[in-house]
Coordinates of C-alpha atoms and ligand atoms in Angstrom, one line a residue:
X1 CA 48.4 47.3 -2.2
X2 CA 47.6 46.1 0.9
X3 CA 48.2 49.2 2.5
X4 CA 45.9 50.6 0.3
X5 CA 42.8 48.2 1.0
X6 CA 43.2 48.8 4.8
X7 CA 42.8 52.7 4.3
X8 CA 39.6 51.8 2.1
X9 CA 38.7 49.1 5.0
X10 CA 38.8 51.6 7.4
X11 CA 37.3 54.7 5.9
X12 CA 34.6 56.0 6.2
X13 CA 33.6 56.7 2.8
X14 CA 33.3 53.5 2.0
X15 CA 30.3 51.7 3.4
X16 CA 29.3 48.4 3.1
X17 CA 25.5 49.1 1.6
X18 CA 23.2 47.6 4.1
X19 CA 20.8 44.5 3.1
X20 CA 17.8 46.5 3.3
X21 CA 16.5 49.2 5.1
X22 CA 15.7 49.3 8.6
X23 CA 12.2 51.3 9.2
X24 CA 12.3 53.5 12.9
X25 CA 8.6 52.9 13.0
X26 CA 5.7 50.7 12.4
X27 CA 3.4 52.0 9.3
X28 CA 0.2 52.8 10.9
X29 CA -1.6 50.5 8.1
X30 CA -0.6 48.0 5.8
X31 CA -2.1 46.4 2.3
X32 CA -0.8 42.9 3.5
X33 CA 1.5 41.9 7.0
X34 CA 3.5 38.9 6.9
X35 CA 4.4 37.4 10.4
X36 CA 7.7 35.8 10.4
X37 CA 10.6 37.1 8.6
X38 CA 12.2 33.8 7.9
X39 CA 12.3 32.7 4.1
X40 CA 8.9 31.7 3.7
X41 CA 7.5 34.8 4.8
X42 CA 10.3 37.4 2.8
X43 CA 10.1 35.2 -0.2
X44 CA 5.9 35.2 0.0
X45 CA 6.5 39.5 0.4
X46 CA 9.5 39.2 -2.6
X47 CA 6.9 37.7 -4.7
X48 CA 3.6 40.0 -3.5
X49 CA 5.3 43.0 -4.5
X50 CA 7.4 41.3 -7.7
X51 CA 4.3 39.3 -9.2
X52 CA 1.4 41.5 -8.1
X53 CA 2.4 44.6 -7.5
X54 CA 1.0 45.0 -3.9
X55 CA 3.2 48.1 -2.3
X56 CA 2.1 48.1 1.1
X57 CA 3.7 45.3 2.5
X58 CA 5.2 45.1 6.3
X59 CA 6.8 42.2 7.5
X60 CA 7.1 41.6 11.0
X61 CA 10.0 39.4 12.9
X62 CA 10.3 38.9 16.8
X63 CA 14.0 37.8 16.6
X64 CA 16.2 39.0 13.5
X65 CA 15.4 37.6 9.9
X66 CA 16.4 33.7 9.5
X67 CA 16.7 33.4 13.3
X68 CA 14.2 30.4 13.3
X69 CA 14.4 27.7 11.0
X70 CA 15.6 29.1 7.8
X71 CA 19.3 30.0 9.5
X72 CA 18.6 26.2 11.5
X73 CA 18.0 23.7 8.9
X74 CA 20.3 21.2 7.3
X75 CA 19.8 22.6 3.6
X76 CA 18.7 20.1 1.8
X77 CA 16.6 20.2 -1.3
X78 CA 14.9 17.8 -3.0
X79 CA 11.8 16.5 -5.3
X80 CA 11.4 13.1 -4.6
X81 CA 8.4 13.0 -2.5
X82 CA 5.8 10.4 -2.3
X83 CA 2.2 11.8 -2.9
X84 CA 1.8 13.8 -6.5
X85 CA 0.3 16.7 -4.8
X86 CA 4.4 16.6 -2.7
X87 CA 5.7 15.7 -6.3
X88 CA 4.3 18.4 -8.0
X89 CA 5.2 20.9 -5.2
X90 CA 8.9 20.3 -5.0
X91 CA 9.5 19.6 -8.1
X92 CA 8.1 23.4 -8.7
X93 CA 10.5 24.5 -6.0
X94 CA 13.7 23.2 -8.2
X95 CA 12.8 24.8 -10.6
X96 CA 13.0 27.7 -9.2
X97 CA 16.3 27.1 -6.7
X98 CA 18.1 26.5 -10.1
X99 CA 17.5 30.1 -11.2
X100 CA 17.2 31.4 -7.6
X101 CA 20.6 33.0 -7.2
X102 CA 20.5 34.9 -10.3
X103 CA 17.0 36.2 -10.0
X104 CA 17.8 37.6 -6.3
X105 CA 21.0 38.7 -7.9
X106 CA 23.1 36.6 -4.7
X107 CA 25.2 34.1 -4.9
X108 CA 23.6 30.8 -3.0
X109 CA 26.1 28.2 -2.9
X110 CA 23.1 26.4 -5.2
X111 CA 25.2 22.8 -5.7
X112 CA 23.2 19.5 -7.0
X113 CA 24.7 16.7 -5.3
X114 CA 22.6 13.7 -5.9
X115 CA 20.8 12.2 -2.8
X116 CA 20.3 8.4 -2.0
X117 CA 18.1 7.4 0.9
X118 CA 19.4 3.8 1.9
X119 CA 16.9 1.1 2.4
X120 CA 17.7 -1.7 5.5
X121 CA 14.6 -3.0 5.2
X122 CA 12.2 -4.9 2.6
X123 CA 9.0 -2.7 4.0
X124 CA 11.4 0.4 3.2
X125 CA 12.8 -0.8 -0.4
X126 CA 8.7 -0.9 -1.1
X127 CA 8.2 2.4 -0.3
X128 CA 11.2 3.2 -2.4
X129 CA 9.8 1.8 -5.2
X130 CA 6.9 3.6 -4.9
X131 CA 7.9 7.0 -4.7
X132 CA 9.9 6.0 -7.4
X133 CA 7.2 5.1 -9.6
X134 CA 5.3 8.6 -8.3
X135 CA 8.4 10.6 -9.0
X136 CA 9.1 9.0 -12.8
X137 CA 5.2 9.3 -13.4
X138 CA 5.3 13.5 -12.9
X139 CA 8.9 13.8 -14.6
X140 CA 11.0 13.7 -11.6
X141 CA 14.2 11.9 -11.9
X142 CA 14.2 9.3 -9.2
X143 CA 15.2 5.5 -9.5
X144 CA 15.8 2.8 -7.0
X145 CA 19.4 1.7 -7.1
X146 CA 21.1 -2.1 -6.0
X147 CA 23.8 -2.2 -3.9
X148 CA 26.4 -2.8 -6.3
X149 CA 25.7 0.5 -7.8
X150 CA 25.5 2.3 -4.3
X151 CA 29.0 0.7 -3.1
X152 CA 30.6 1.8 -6.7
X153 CA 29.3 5.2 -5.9
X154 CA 30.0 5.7 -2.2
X155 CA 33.3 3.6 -1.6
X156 CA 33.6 4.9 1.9
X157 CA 30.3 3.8 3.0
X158 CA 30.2 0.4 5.2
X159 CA 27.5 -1.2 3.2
X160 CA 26.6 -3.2 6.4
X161 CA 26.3 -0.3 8.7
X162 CA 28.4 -1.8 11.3
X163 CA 27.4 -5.2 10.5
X164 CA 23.9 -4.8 12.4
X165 CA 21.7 -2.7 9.2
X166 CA 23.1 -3.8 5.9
X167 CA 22.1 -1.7 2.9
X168 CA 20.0 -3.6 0.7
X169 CA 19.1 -0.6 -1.9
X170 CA 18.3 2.9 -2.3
X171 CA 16.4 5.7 -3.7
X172 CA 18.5 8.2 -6.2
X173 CA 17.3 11.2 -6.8
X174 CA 19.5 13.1 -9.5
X175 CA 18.1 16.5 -8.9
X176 CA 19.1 16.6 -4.7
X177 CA 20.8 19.7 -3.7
X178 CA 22.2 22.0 -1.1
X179 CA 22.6 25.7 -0.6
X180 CA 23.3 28.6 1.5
X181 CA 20.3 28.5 3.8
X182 CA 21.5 32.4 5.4
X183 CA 22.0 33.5 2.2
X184 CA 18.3 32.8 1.0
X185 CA 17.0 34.8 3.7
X186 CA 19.3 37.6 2.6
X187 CA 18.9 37.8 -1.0
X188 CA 14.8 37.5 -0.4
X189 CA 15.0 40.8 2.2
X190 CA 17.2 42.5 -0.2
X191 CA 15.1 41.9 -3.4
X192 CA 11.8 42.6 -1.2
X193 CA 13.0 45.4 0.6
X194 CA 14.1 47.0 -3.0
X195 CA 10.8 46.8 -4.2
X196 CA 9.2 48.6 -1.4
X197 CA 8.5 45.8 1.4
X198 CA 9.3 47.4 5.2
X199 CA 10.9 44.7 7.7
X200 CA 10.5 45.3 10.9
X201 CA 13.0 43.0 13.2
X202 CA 12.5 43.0 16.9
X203 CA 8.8 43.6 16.3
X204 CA 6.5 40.8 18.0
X205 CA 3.4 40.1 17.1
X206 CA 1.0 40.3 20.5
X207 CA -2.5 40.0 19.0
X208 CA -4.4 39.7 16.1
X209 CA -8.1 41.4 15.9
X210 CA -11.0 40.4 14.2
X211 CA -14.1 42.0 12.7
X212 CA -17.1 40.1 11.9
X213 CA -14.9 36.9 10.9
X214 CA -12.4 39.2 9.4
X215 CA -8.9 40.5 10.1
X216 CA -8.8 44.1 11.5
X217 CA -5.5 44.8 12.5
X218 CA -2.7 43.4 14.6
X219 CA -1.3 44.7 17.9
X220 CA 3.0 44.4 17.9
X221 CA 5.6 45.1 20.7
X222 CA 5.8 48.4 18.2
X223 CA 2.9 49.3 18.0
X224 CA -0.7 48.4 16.3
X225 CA -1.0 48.4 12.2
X226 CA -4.5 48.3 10.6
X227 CA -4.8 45.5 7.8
X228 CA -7.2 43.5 6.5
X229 CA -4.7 40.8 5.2
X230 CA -2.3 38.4 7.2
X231 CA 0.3 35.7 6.4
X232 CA 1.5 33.6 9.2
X233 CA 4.2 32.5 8.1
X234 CA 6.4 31.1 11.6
X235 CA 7.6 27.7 12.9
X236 CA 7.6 26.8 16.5
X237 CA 4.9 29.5 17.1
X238 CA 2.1 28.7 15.0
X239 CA -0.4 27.3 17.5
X240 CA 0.3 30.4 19.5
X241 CA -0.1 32.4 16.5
X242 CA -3.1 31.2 15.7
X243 CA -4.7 31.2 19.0
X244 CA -4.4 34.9 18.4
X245 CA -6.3 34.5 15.5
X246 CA -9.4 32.2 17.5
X247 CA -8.0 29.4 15.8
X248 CA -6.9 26.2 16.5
X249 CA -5.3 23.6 14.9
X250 CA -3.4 19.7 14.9
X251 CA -0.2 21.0 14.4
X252 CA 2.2 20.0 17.7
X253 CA 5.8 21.0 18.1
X254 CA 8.9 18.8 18.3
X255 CA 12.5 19.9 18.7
X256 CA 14.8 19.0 15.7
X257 CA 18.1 19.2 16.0
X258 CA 21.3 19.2 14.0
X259 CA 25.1 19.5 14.2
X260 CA 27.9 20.1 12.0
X261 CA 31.4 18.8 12.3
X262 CA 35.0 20.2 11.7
X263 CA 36.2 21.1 7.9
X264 CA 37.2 18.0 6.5
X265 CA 39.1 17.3 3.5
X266 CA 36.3 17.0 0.2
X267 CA 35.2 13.6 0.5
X268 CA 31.5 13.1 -0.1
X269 CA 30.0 14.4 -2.9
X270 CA 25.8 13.3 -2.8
X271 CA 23.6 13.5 0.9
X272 CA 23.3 10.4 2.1
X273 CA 20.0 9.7 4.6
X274 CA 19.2 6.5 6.6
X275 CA 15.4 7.0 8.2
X276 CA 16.2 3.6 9.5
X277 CA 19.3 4.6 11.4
X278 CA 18.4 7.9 11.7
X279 CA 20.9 9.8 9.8
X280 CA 21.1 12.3 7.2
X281 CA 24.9 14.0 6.2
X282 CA 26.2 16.3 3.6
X283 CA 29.6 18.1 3.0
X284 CA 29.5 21.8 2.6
X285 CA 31.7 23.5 0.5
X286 CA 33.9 24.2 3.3
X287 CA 34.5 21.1 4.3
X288 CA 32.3 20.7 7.3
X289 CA 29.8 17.5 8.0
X290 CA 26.0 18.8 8.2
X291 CA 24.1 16.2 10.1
X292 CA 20.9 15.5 11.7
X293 CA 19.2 12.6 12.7
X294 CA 15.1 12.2 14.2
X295 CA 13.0 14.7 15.5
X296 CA 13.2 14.9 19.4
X297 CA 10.8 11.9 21.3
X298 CA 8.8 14.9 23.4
X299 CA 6.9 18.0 22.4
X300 CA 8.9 20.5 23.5
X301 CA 8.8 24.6 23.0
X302 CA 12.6 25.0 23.6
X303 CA 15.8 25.0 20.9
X304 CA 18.3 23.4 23.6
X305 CA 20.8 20.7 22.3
X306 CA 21.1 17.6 24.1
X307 CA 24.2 15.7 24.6
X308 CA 22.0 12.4 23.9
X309 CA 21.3 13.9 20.2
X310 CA 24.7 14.4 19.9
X311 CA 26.6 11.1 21.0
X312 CA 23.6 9.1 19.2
X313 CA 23.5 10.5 15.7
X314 CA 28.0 10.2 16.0
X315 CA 27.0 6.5 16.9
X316 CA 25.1 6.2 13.5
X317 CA 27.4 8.4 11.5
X318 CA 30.0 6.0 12.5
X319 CA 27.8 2.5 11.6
X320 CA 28.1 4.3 8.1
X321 CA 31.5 6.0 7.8
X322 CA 33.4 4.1 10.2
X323 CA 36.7 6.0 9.3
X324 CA 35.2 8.9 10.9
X325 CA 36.4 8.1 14.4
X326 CA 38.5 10.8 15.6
X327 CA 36.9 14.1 13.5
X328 CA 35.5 16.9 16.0
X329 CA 31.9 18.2 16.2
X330 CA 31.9 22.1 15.9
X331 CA 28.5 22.9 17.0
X332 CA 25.0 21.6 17.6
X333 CA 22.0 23.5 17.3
X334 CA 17.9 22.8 17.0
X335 CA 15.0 24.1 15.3
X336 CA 11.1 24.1 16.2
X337 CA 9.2 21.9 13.4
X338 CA 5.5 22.5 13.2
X339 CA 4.4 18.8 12.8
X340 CA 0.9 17.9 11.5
X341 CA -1.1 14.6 11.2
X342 CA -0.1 13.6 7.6
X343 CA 3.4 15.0 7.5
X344 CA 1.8 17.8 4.8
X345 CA 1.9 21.4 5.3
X346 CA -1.5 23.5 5.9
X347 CA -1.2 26.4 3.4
X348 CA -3.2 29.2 2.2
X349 CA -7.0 30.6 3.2
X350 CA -8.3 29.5 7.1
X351 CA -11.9 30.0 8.4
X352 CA -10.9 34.0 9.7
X353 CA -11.1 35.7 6.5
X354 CA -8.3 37.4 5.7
X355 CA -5.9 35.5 7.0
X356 CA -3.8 33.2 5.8
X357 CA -1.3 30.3 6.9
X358 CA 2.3 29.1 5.5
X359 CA 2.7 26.2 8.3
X360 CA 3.2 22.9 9.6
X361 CA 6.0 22.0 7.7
X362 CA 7.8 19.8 10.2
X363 CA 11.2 18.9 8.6
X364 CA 11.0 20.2 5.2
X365 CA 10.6 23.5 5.1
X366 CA 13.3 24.9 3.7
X367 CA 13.6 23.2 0.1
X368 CA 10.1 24.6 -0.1
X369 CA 11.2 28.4 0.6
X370 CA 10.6 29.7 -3.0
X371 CA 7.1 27.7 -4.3
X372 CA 6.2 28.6 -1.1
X373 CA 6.7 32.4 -1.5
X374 CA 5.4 32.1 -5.0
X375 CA 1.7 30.2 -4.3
X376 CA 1.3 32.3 -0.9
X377 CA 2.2 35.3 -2.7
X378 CA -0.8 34.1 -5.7
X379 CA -3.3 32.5 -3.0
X380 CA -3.1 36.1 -0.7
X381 CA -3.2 38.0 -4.4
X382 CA -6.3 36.2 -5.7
X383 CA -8.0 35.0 -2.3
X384 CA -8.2 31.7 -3.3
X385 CA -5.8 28.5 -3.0
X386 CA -3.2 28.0 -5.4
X387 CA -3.6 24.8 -7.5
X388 CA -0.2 23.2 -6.1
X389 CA -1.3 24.2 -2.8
X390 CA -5.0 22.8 -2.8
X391 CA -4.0 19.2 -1.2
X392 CA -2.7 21.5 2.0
X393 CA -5.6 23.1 2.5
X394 CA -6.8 23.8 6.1
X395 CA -10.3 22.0 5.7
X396 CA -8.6 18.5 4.6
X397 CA -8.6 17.4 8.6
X398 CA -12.0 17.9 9.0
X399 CA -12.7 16.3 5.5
X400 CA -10.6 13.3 6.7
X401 CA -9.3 13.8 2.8
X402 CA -5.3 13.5 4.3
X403 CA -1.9 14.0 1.9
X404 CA 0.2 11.3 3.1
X405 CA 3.5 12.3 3.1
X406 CA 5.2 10.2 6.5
X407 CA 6.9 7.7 3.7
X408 CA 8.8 10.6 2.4
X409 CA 10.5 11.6 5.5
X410 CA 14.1 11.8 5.8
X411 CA 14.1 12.0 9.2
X412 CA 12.8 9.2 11.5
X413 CA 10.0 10.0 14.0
Ligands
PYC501 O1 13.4 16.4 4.0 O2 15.3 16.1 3.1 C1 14.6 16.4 4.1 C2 15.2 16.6 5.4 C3 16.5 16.3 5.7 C4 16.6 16.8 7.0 C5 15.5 17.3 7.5 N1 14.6 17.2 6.4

């Protein structure tokens, strides 16, 4: 048998089916272009050509697809949000991640775990309590718990944090989730690519042209494609993107980064995050310890690690799981997050007509892959915002109409 299965292995005949296809050239035109071949921008062309049968779609990526945050996130996915335009959002993107594996016909590692965000604080346990008022109010199962319940739930957890933070409550959110951040990115290129979509890899975007206040074309390290339709849809490089565009906007750039330890033996089943001590931690299904902690203290352009991340967020991890001593870090890594003012993303139409923008999603990005494909996809379709995306809109800044969001956070700032 073996035997056998090393001749198939070896053969020839046997190919692996690629992905999706990978185009030699640049179409010369293109209905709509999508900048950015990270989830956000494959699931926005899944859903273009799925939902509304647009053909001509070429999405464009400098590095290869998930190299920027999608394949650099911590993978976790949630609803419990503070504002009811972040409420209603989410809660639209479980609903999809639930069915998201079959529909892209790709297993995703899709696993609810639960997910408590610890209060140490009485001005946090408020803010709690409000999100879970917002959450309950729109249908989304959230509920502040005591601490007896917490320390009946998490056993291992030092309920003091070291004796300097004790936990005086928490947020539970039911729905909280994990998955296989890669795999999204695959099974959207796949299912995109089968109906049609070109990605082009190694293909960067070098300037956008405009005329009359609309989009012309776009010039690309491959070559130039005539459009009158682009979706940037990057993190780290918006600003620069949208300089190319004669656009400007608040969004600023801060290095998060994460790191993930040696498989352990299954011992924690929910995420756990502490804003206050800067920690959140979940257990894959291998074993291994996904953590992060805050975003980095500088603006910065650049996805190095830094030892201080490193020995910092192991400080906290061990305030919190003190029998932890002793377990190896594997690797470290960091992302670009596109921050803005209000913590909210800036989605959908801009000033240039034509184009449009899937950014500024600083550190929660990823549990918003698939609503985020599927109200680009609607907003690009129909020209005009998609009702889950209005309170995201590009004008809000100047309107000084703001979506809160900071009290959501998971990640300190
Ligand atoms: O929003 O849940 C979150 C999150 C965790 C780590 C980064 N963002």
């Amino acid at each position: 048998m073996a035997w056998r299965l090393l001749k198939i292995g070896l053969s020839s005949r046997y190919p692996e089916p690629r992905m999706f296809r990978q185009p030699a050239r640049l179409p010369k035109g293109a209905d709509v272009v999508i900048i950015g071949a990270g989830g956000h921008g494959l699931a926005c062309a899944y859903n273009l050509a799925k939902q509304h049968g647009i053909r001509r779609i070429a999405v464009l990526e400098k590095g290869y697809i998930g190299s920027g945050n999608t394949g650099r996130n911590t993978t976790i996915i949630r609803s419990n949000y503070l504002t009811p335009e972040g409420v209603r959002f989410y809660d639209r993107s479980v609903q999809l991640w639930r069915n998201l594996g079959p529909t892209l016909g790709l297993n995703l590692f899709y696993s609810t775990r639960g997910h408590y965000t610890l209060a140490h604080t009485d001005a946090t346990l408020r803010t709690l309590r409000w999100r879970a008022e917002v959450n309950k109010h729109l249908g989304v199962d959230s509920r502040v718990v005591n601490p007896d319940e917490i320390a009946r739930a998490l056993p291992m957890m030092d309920m003091s944090a070291g004796g300097h933070a004790p936990i005086i409550g928490a947020l539970y959110h039911a729905p909280g989730a994990v998955a296989r951040h890669d795999a999204v990115a695959w099974g959207y290129a796949r299912a995109a690519d089968q109906l049609g979509v070109e990605i082009h890899q190694q293909t960067e975007v070098l300037g956008i042209d405009t005329r009359g206040g609309r989009i012309s074309g776009l010039r690309t390290s491959g070559g130039n494609i005539a459009t009158n339709c682009v979706v940037s849809a990057v993190a780290g490089y918006t600003p620069r993107v949208l300089r190319m565009a004669g656009l400007t906007s608040p969004i600023y750039v801060h290095p998060l980064q994460a790191m993930v330890s040696e498989p352990l033996k299954r011992w924690l089943d929910p995420i756990i995050v502490s804003g206050s001590l800067h920690v959140y931690v979940s257990q894959t299904a291998r074993g291994e310890l996904v953590m992060g902690a805050s975003l980095d203290p500088r603006e910065l352009h650049s996805t190095r690690s830094s030892r201080e991340f490193m020995t910092d967020l192991a400080q906290h991890m061990l305030d919190l799981f003190p029998f932890l001593a002793g377990v190896k870090v594997n690797r470290q890594w960091a992302g670009l997050a596109d921050m803005t003012p209000d913590f909210a993303p800036i989605m959908g139409r801009t000033p240039v007509d034509g184009f449009f923008l899937d950014a500024g999603w600083g550190t929660w990005g990823f549990k918003a892959t698939p609503v985020a494909g599927e109200t680009m996809a609607a907003t690009v379709a129909s020209n005009r915002n998609h009702e889950l995306i209005q309170g995201f809109d590009w004008g809000r800044f100047e309107r000084f109409e703001l979506t809160g969001e900071k009290g959501a956070a998971s990640v300190g700032h």
